[in-house]
Amino acid sequence: MLIGASLVTLIPRILPLVVLSRMRLPDWVLRWLHHIPIAVMSALLAQALLVSNGAFSPSPTGLLAALPAFVAAYLTRSLLASVVTGIVAMMLLRYVWSTL
């Protein structure tokens, strides 16, 4: 069972890597692939910030915490800095909201 589960997980990850490493991709494909991380991150952020229980329901604290995280991401271009800034901002906002 463990070997089967390992193969099912490993094959979809390794097979494209092996096949694509032997091919020369056109420049337009490489340019297009550079946009995938941005698109995935945008989709994850939009869902986390704007959707709750399958409906459009923006979280005010989430949106407020996202602002300093976006500023940190823009200024530093660092994923770690933006994540840490967002976590600290959310901690501070939850602390302030809980004391009110």
XYZ file of C-alpha atoms in Angstrom, residues 11-62:
52
model
C 5.073 9.593 -11.005
C 3.101 12.804 -11.750
C 5.948 14.840 -10.273
C 8.925 13.050 -11.814
C 7.555 12.141 -15.252
C 7.096 15.738 -16.512
C 10.501 16.676 -15.122
C 12.207 13.808 -16.950
C 10.357 14.420 -20.223
C 10.727 18.214 -20.244
C 14.396 18.142 -19.228
C 15.193 16.419 -22.522
C 13.268 18.939 -24.641
C 14.111 22.479 -25.727
C 11.061 24.622 -24.989
C 10.296 27.611 -27.212
C 10.895 31.063 -25.737
C 7.170 31.911 -25.700
C 6.495 28.824 -23.540
C 9.229 29.822 -21.095
C 7.835 33.370 -20.875
C 4.357 31.952 -20.281
C 5.625 29.615 -17.542
C 7.075 32.576 -15.633
C 3.510 33.834 -15.039
C 2.239 30.650 -13.408
C 3.558 31.314 -9.864
C 2.017 34.790 -9.888
C -1.327 33.456 -11.109
C -1.392 30.666 -8.530
C -0.494 33.017 -5.670
C -3.134 35.521 -6.802
C -5.813 32.839 -6.911
C -4.891 31.561 -3.448
C -4.857 35.068 -1.981
C -8.153 36.050 -3.578
C -9.845 32.931 -2.258
C -8.418 33.360 1.244
C -9.260 37.057 1.463
C -12.556 37.293 -0.394
C -14.392 33.944 -0.145
C -15.928 32.385 2.948
C -18.208 29.318 2.947
C -18.335 29.352 -0.846
C -19.714 32.890 -1.099
C -18.180 36.314 -1.647
C -17.611 37.515 1.891
C -14.459 39.629 2.374
C -12.792 39.343 5.765
C -12.120 42.852 7.131
C -9.241 41.693 9.336
C -7.769 39.639 6.510
